[in-house]
C-alpha cells in the first residue's frame, strides 16, 4: 500500500476553539438547547458563552469539525507529518494562537486566513452524561474569503497536491463558492471529494448550496439523525437508513468514473455503508457505558480514521474499521483529544 506523502489530504472548514463543560438540564433548558444537537449561536446565546467559562471544570480544545477530522487522520497516519492540510479563518488573538499551536502539535499543515475584524470562533460543548449539545459562535470562521486565501497561488498549489478532500457541511454556511472550487477540481481530476451532512440544520436551511455540491461528492458521511433530516428535505419518503443511503448514492453525479459511497454512523448501532450496489452494516466496537466520557467529536473521529485509511488506498471495510477504532478512542476522553500514538492493527 502506498505511504501517503505531505499534503495528500486536504481539509477546509471552521476552525473553532471548543469550550467544554459539564452542565445540567437546567442549563440546557435556560438556553433552549436540545441533547445531541448542533446549532449556530444566536443573539440570546451570548450569555451562554460567558456563563460556561464560569463553570468549575472548563476545558479548552482545538475544535471545528473538519479540523478535528484531519487532525485525527494525521494522528492515525503518524508518519510522515503534514499529510493533512487545513484551511480556515481565525482572528489575530490568543484563541487563534492556541489553534495554531495545537495544529502544529498535531503535525497538521494548517494555513489559516488571519483577519482582525472578528475574534477566533468558539464552540460551547455542553456535556450532560454521555450527551453533548454544541453551540458554535463562528465569528472569525465566518470570514473566510475565497479570493483572499483559497485563490492565492501558493494556497491553490497545496489544494492541487492533494488526492483526497474533506469538507464538513458546516462550511456551507461560510463559503459555498470555496467548496465548489475544490469539489470541481477533485471531480475534473478524478480525485476523491468527501463531504459530511454535519447537522440537521444544514439540510434544512442550506439545502440549496448543499445540493449544488452534491454532484461532486464521492463519499457522503452523516449520522442517523442527519440522514433522516436529509431524506425528509429531499422527499425520499422513507426513514429506513439503508434505503436513505441507497437513494443518496443514486443522486446525480458529475464524475461517473467513481460510484458515490454513502456512510452513515448510528452511535452504538451498526454503521451503514453502500459498498458497490449493496448496502452493508458494520458493527461498531463494543464499549462499556461507564467508559464513555464524552461523545463530542465521535463523528469527526470516525471520519478522521476513515480518511487515514482512504489516503492509503485501503478497501472500504478497512476504512470503516479504522473509523470505528478512532471514534472508540475519542469517546473515552474529554473533547476531540487522543493519546500519543494509536494502537490500531
Tab-separated table of C-alpha atoms in Angstrom:
chain	number	residue	atom	x	y	z
A	1	UNK	CA	0.000	0.000	0.000
A	2	UNK	CA	1.354	3.466	-0.806
A	3	UNK	CA	2.618	5.641	2.040
A	4	UNK	CA	0.829	8.976	1.768
A	5	UNK	CA	3.071	11.975	1.128
A	6	UNK	CA	2.799	15.504	2.528
A	7	UNK	CA	-0.437	17.362	1.733
A	8	UNK	CA	-2.216	14.259	0.339
A	9	UNK	CA	-5.309	15.021	2.432
A	10	UNK	CA	-6.927	18.449	2.183
A	11	UNK	CA	-9.490	19.808	4.634
A	12	UNK	CA	-11.205	23.178	4.779
A	13	UNK	CA	-13.666	24.362	7.392
A	14	UNK	CA	-14.426	26.351	10.527
A	15	UNK	CA	-11.512	26.349	12.993
A	16	UNK	CA	-13.061	26.738	16.444
A	17	UNK	CA	-11.805	26.570	19.983
A	18	UNK	CA	-14.023	24.135	21.896
A	19	UNK	CA	-15.004	25.222	25.381
A	20	UNK	CA	-16.323	22.081	27.074
A	21	UNK	CA	-18.022	21.908	30.431
A	22	UNK	CA	-20.349	19.534	32.199
A	23	UNK	CA	-23.712	21.239	32.650
A	24	UNK	CA	-27.120	20.217	33.992
A	25	UNK	CA	-30.515	20.027	32.331
A	26	UNK	CA	-31.477	23.438	33.754
A	27	UNK	CA	-28.584	24.995	31.858
A	28	UNK	CA	-29.767	23.391	28.599
A	29	UNK	CA	-33.357	24.495	29.238
A	30	UNK	CA	-32.291	28.029	30.091
A	31	UNK	CA	-30.720	28.449	26.646
A	32	UNK	CA	-33.240	26.282	24.791
A	33	UNK	CA	-30.705	23.580	23.881
A	34	UNK	CA	-31.506	20.020	22.864
A	35	UNK	CA	-29.465	16.931	23.714
A	36	UNK	CA	-27.021	15.936	20.972
A	37	UNK	CA	-27.852	18.895	18.777
A	38	UNK	CA	-25.527	21.236	16.904
A	39	UNK	CA	-26.629	24.815	16.315
A	40	UNK	CA	-25.185	28.189	15.426
A	41	UNK	CA	-25.198	30.747	18.238
A	42	UNK	CA	-27.806	33.481	18.079
A	43	UNK	CA	-28.049	36.727	19.995
A	44	UNK	CA	-29.652	35.078	23.046
A	45	UNK	CA	-26.749	32.618	23.357
A	46	UNK	CA	-24.176	35.359	24.065
A	47	UNK	CA	-24.694	34.917	27.818
A	48	UNK	CA	-24.151	31.161	27.461
A	49	UNK	CA	-20.505	31.700	26.473
A	50	UNK	CA	-19.960	33.978	29.479
A	51	UNK	CA	-21.660	31.512	31.812
A	52	UNK	CA	-19.992	28.316	30.603
A	53	UNK	CA	-16.471	29.634	31.259
A	54	UNK	CA	-17.507	30.240	34.898
A	55	UNK	CA	-18.272	26.514	35.312
A	56	UNK	CA	-15.905	24.690	37.642
A	57	UNK	CA	-14.270	22.359	35.139
A	58	UNK	CA	-13.856	24.067	31.793
A	59	UNK	CA	-11.572	22.554	29.190
A	60	UNK	CA	-10.306	24.258	26.044
A	61	UNK	CA	-9.567	22.110	22.999
A	62	UNK	CA	-8.833	22.910	19.381
A	63	UNK	CA	-12.019	22.019	17.548
A	64	UNK	CA	-14.100	22.632	14.485
A	65	UNK	CA	-15.478	19.562	12.750
A	66	UNK	CA	-13.198	19.377	9.695
A	67	UNK	CA	-10.113	20.384	11.667
A	68	UNK	CA	-10.865	17.586	14.167
A	69	UNK	CA	-11.159	15.032	11.374
A	70	UNK	CA	-7.928	15.932	9.586
A	71	UNK	CA	-6.100	16.023	12.905
A	72	UNK	CA	-7.316	12.513	13.777
A	73	UNK	CA	-6.386	11.304	10.292
A	74	UNK	CA	-2.872	12.680	10.810
A	75	UNK	CA	-2.692	11.033	14.258
A	76	UNK	CA	-3.697	7.662	12.782
A	77	UNK	CA	-1.117	8.034	9.973
A	78	UNK	CA	1.667	9.272	12.322
A	79	UNK	CA	4.447	9.465	9.704
A	80	UNK	CA	5.117	11.404	7.582
A	81	UNK	CA	3.992	14.590	9.296
A	82	UNK	CA	1.822	17.099	7.393
A	83	UNK	CA	-0.041	14.546	5.285
A	84	UNK	CA	-3.068	16.658	6.232
A	85	UNK	CA	-3.517	20.273	5.116
A	86	UNK	CA	-6.137	22.535	6.661
A	87	UNK	CA	-7.571	25.911	5.558
A	88	UNK	CA	-9.869	28.118	7.627
A	89	UNK	CA	-10.143	31.595	9.126
A	90	UNK	CA	-9.085	32.731	12.621
A	91	UNK	CA	-8.653	36.021	14.463
A	92	UNK	CA	-5.373	37.631	15.484
A	93	UNK	CA	-5.885	36.851	19.175
A	94	UNK	CA	-4.998	34.463	21.999
A	95	UNK	CA	-7.505	31.784	20.909
A	96	UNK	CA	-6.098	31.982	17.377
A	97	UNK	CA	-2.592	31.437	18.728
A	98	UNK	CA	-3.836	28.383	20.669
A	99	UNK	CA	-5.341	26.924	17.476
A	100	UNK	CA	-2.090	27.472	15.573
A	101	UNK	CA	-0.075	25.820	18.340
A	102	UNK	CA	-2.463	22.852	18.571
A	103	UNK	CA	-2.409	22.295	14.797
A	104	UNK	CA	1.378	22.325	14.885
A	105	UNK	CA	1.467	19.854	17.789
A	106	UNK	CA	-0.839	17.575	15.766
A	107	UNK	CA	1.542	17.853	12.753
A	108	UNK	CA	-1.228	19.252	10.537
A	109	UNK	CA	-0.119	21.703	7.860
A	110	UNK	CA	-2.574	24.468	8.765
A	111	UNK	CA	-2.695	27.603	6.644
A	112	UNK	CA	-5.099	29.998	8.321
A	113	UNK	CA	-6.504	33.126	6.797
A	114	UNK	CA	-5.957	35.604	9.643
A	115	UNK	CA	-8.034	38.754	10.000
A	116	UNK	CA	-8.582	41.196	12.857
A	117	UNK	CA	-12.202	42.215	12.384
A	118	UNK	CA	-13.654	39.205	14.204
A	119	UNK	CA	-12.256	37.137	17.090
A	120	UNK	CA	-11.410	33.440	16.677
A	121	UNK	CA	-14.547	31.307	16.674
A	122	UNK	CA	-15.598	29.237	19.666
A	123	UNK	CA	-17.888	26.288	20.239
A	124	UNK	CA	-19.571	25.658	23.569
A	125	UNK	CA	-19.766	21.916	24.160
A	126	UNK	CA	-22.372	21.457	26.882
A	127	UNK	CA	-21.889	17.959	28.261
A	128	UNK	CA	-24.658	16.129	30.163
A	129	UNK	CA	-23.920	12.472	30.913
A	130	UNK	CA	-22.995	10.845	27.609
A	131	UNK	CA	-24.817	13.506	25.592
A	132	UNK	CA	-23.483	16.768	24.260
A	133	UNK	CA	-25.098	19.877	22.844
A	134	UNK	CA	-22.954	22.140	20.678
A	135	UNK	CA	-23.400	25.858	20.155
A	136	UNK	CA	-20.969	27.388	17.679
A	137	UNK	CA	-20.127	31.071	17.606
A	138	UNK	CA	-18.361	31.147	14.235
A	139	UNK	CA	-17.068	34.736	14.482
A	140	UNK	CA	-13.762	34.716	12.529
A	141	UNK	CA	-14.504	31.308	10.959
A	142	UNK	CA	-17.359	33.003	9.125
A	143	UNK	CA	-14.923	35.470	7.500
A	144	UNK	CA	-13.146	33.003	5.210
A	145	UNK	CA	-12.752	34.592	1.767
A	146	UNK	CA	-12.067	32.557	-1.369
A	147	UNK	CA	-10.353	35.417	-3.216
A	148	UNK	CA	-8.214	36.391	-0.215
A	149	UNK	CA	-6.984	32.887	0.609
A	150	UNK	CA	-8.023	29.865	-1.484
A	151	UNK	CA	-7.319	31.638	-4.796
A	152	UNK	CA	-3.763	32.640	-3.855
A	153	UNK	CA	-1.307	30.639	-5.969
A	154	UNK	CA	0.686	29.298	-3.022
A	155	UNK	CA	-2.508	28.028	-1.371
A	156	UNK	CA	-4.075	26.619	-4.523
A	157	UNK	CA	-0.829	24.663	-5.133
A	158	UNK	CA	-1.486	22.862	-1.828
A	159	UNK	CA	-5.028	22.042	-2.988
A	160	UNK	CA	-3.645	20.611	-6.226
A	161	UNK	CA	-1.164	18.416	-4.308
A	162	UNK	CA	-3.984	16.587	-2.529
A	163	UNK	CA	-5.643	13.342	-3.628
A	164	UNK	CA	-8.417	13.228	-1.036
A	165	UNK	CA	-10.557	16.204	0.004
A	166	UNK	CA	-12.821	16.515	3.020
A	167	UNK	CA	-15.118	19.393	3.942
A	168	UNK	CA	-17.816	19.208	6.608
A	169	UNK	CA	-21.262	20.522	5.646
A	170	UNK	CA	-20.835	23.233	8.285
A	171	UNK	CA	-18.633	25.195	5.864
A	172	UNK	CA	-21.626	25.603	3.513
A	173	UNK	CA	-22.797	28.401	5.800
A	174	UNK	CA	-19.489	30.240	5.256
A	175	UNK	CA	-18.098	29.869	1.749
A	176	UNK	CA	-20.014	27.605	-0.654
A	177	UNK	CA	-18.001	29.113	-3.541
A	178	UNK	CA	-14.755	27.834	-1.966
A	179	UNK	CA	-16.260	24.361	-1.551
A	180	UNK	CA	-17.397	24.300	-5.190
A	181	UNK	CA	-13.977	25.344	-6.468
A	182	UNK	CA	-12.304	22.473	-4.563
A	183	UNK	CA	-15.065	19.962	-5.397
A	184	UNK	CA	-14.864	20.724	-9.124
A	185	UNK	CA	-11.075	20.402	-9.081
A	186	UNK	CA	-11.392	16.957	-7.449
A	187	UNK	CA	-14.075	15.828	-9.892
A	188	UNK	CA	-12.221	17.034	-13.003
A	189	UNK	CA	-9.032	15.269	-11.901
A	190	UNK	CA	-10.721	12.050	-10.741
A	191	UNK	CA	-9.685	12.620	-7.123
A	192	UNK	CA	-11.857	11.848	-4.099
A	193	UNK	CA	-14.100	14.560	-2.659
A	194	UNK	CA	-15.801	13.796	0.663
A	195	UNK	CA	-18.464	15.730	2.472
A	196	UNK	CA	-20.453	15.439	5.692
A	197	UNK	CA	-24.122	16.285	6.290
A	198	UNK	CA	-22.821	17.603	9.645
A	199	UNK	CA	-26.098	18.661	11.313
A	200	UNK	CA	-29.834	18.617	10.635
A	201	UNK	CA	-29.915	22.398	10.134
A	202	UNK	CA	-27.590	22.127	7.119
A	203	UNK	CA	-30.092	20.016	5.138
A	204	UNK	CA	-32.965	22.180	6.370
A	205	UNK	CA	-31.627	25.686	5.825
A	206	UNK	CA	-28.650	25.279	3.477
A	207	UNK	CA	-30.182	22.715	1.149
A	208	UNK	CA	-29.551	24.798	-1.980
A	209	UNK	CA	-25.746	25.125	-1.577
A	210	UNK	CA	-25.602	21.514	-0.321
A	211	UNK	CA	-27.329	20.218	-3.451
A	212	UNK	CA	-25.085	22.341	-5.687
A	213	UNK	CA	-22.065	20.497	-4.279
A	214	UNK	CA	-23.720	17.039	-4.160
A	215	UNK	CA	-22.947	16.099	-7.824
A	216	UNK	CA	-19.236	16.325	-6.957
A	217	UNK	CA	-19.444	14.277	-3.742
A	218	UNK	CA	-17.716	10.885	-3.971
A	219	UNK	CA	-18.156	9.953	-0.307
A	220	UNK	CA	-21.002	11.320	1.817
A	221	UNK	CA	-20.847	10.959	5.603
A	222	UNK	CA	-23.533	11.602	8.197
A	223	UNK	CA	-25.201	10.189	11.296
A	224	UNK	CA	-28.699	8.697	11.618
A	225	UNK	CA	-30.388	11.990	12.620
A	226	UNK	CA	-28.765	13.948	9.792
A	227	UNK	CA	-29.634	11.173	7.320
A	228	UNK	CA	-33.304	11.264	8.392
A	229	UNK	CA	-33.478	15.067	8.006
A	230	UNK	CA	-31.722	14.925	4.628
A	231	UNK	CA	-34.212	12.262	3.436
A	232	UNK	CA	-37.147	14.346	4.613
A	233	UNK	CA	-35.859	17.519	2.911
A	234	UNK	CA	-35.303	15.644	-0.357
A	235	UNK	CA	-38.654	13.868	-0.224
A	236	UNK	CA	-37.187	10.353	-0.123
A	237	UNK	CA	-40.340	9.157	1.699
A	238	UNK	CA	-38.534	6.584	3.807
A	239	UNK	CA	-36.989	6.531	7.255
A	240	UNK	CA	-35.151	3.274	6.612
A	241	UNK	CA	-31.450	4.177	6.905
A	242	UNK	CA	-30.304	1.645	4.303
A	243	UNK	CA	-32.824	2.957	1.779
A	244	UNK	CA	-31.796	6.547	2.510
A	245	UNK	CA	-28.146	5.573	1.879
A	246	UNK	CA	-29.094	3.945	-1.429
A	247	UNK	CA	-31.159	6.951	-2.565
A	248	UNK	CA	-28.377	9.363	-1.602
A	249	UNK	CA	-25.909	7.194	-3.534
A	250	UNK	CA	-28.091	7.435	-6.640
A	251	UNK	CA	-28.400	11.228	-6.684
A	252	UNK	CA	-26.895	12.795	-9.859
A	253	UNK	CA	-23.096	12.676	-10.059
A	254	UNK	CA	-20.593	14.506	-12.270
A	255	UNK	CA	-17.597	12.158	-12.248
A	256	UNK	CA	-19.087	8.827	-13.317
A	257	UNK	CA	-15.711	7.065	-13.039
A	258	UNK	CA	-16.349	6.804	-9.303
A	259	UNK	CA	-19.559	5.472	-7.829
A	260	UNK	CA	-20.667	7.541	-4.843
A	261	UNK	CA	-20.288	5.897	-1.436
A	262	UNK	CA	-22.592	6.836	1.447
A	263	UNK	CA	-21.572	6.134	5.046
A	264	UNK	CA	-23.985	6.705	7.944
A	265	UNK	CA	-22.958	6.158	11.565
A	266	UNK	CA	-25.578	5.451	14.239
A	267	UNK	CA	-23.866	5.872	17.599
A	268	UNK	CA	-23.666	2.436	19.221
A	269	UNK	CA	-25.650	0.812	16.393
A	270	UNK	CA	-24.173	-0.531	13.165
A	271	UNK	CA	-22.587	1.832	10.663
A	272	UNK	CA	-24.398	1.571	7.332
A	273	UNK	CA	-22.468	1.965	4.067
A	274	UNK	CA	-23.094	1.487	0.376
A	275	UNK	CA	-20.492	-0.920	-0.936
A	276	UNK	CA	-20.945	-1.132	-4.692
A	277	UNK	CA	-24.623	-1.933	-5.302
A	278	UNK	CA	-25.224	-3.307	-1.815
A	279	UNK	CA	-25.853	-1.595	1.500
A	280	UNK	CA	-23.750	-3.242	4.201
A	281	UNK	CA	-23.890	-2.962	8.001
A	282	UNK	CA	-20.702	-2.802	10.058
A	283	UNK	CA	-20.974	-3.341	13.829
A	284	UNK	CA	-19.081	-0.814	15.969
A	285	UNK	CA	-16.578	-1.814	18.659
A	286	UNK	CA	-18.083	-2.778	21.992
A	287	UNK	CA	-17.634	-0.281	24.789
A	288	UNK	CA	-18.829	-0.282	28.378
A	289	UNK	CA	-21.233	2.650	29.001
A	290	UNK	CA	-19.087	3.606	32.005
A	291	UNK	CA	-16.062	4.129	29.760
A	292	UNK	CA	-17.821	6.759	27.666
A	293	UNK	CA	-16.589	10.129	28.880
A	294	UNK	CA	-17.714	12.456	26.104
A	295	UNK	CA	-19.300	11.697	22.721
A	296	UNK	CA	-18.328	15.136	21.374
A	297	UNK	CA	-16.106	14.544	18.358
A	298	UNK	CA	-17.059	10.884	17.857
A	299	UNK	CA	-18.404	11.564	14.357
A	300	UNK	CA	-15.393	13.704	13.459
A	301	UNK	CA	-13.091	10.982	14.771
A	302	UNK	CA	-14.857	8.316	12.736
A	303	UNK	CA	-14.299	10.373	9.576
A	304	UNK	CA	-10.664	11.008	10.555
A	305	UNK	CA	-9.961	7.307	10.968
A	306	UNK	CA	-11.763	6.531	7.720
A	307	UNK	CA	-9.741	9.169	5.829
A	308	UNK	CA	-6.446	7.872	7.261
A	309	UNK	CA	-7.102	4.520	5.567
A	310	UNK	CA	-8.565	6.105	2.448
A	311	UNK	CA	-5.369	8.071	1.712
A	312	UNK	CA	-3.517	4.749	1.933
A	313	UNK	CA	-5.950	3.424	-0.682
A	314	UNK	CA	-7.351	0.714	1.591
A	315	UNK	CA	-10.672	-1.027	0.906
A	316	UNK	CA	-13.868	0.460	2.352
A	317	UNK	CA	-14.148	-2.267	5.011
A	318	UNK	CA	-10.710	-1.281	6.275
A	319	UNK	CA	-11.575	2.442	6.213
A	320	UNK	CA	-14.671	1.798	8.337
A	321	UNK	CA	-12.686	-0.370	10.761
A	322	UNK	CA	-10.199	2.498	11.202
A	323	UNK	CA	-13.094	4.917	11.696
A	324	UNK	CA	-14.643	2.732	14.374
A	325	UNK	CA	-11.288	2.440	16.125
A	326	UNK	CA	-10.628	6.178	16.301
A	327	UNK	CA	-14.190	7.004	17.403
A	328	UNK	CA	-13.837	4.376	20.150
A	329	UNK	CA	-10.650	6.073	21.392
A	330	UNK	CA	-12.101	9.591	21.342
A	331	UNK	CA	-15.282	8.878	23.323
A	332	UNK	CA	-13.171	7.717	26.277
A	333	UNK	CA	-11.678	11.206	26.596
A	334	UNK	CA	-12.889	14.780	27.025
A	335	UNK	CA	-13.015	16.758	23.781
A	336	UNK	CA	-11.642	15.531	20.486
A	337	UNK	CA	-8.307	14.521	22.048
A	338	UNK	CA	-6.184	11.409	21.712
A	339	UNK	CA	-3.264	9.564	23.294
A	340	UNK	CA	0.231	9.989	21.880
A	341	UNK	CA	0.019	7.067	19.453
A	342	UNK	CA	-2.791	4.901	18.065
A	343	UNK	CA	-2.837	1.186	18.821
A	344	UNK	CA	-4.503	0.131	15.592
A	345	UNK	CA	-3.505	-3.001	13.732
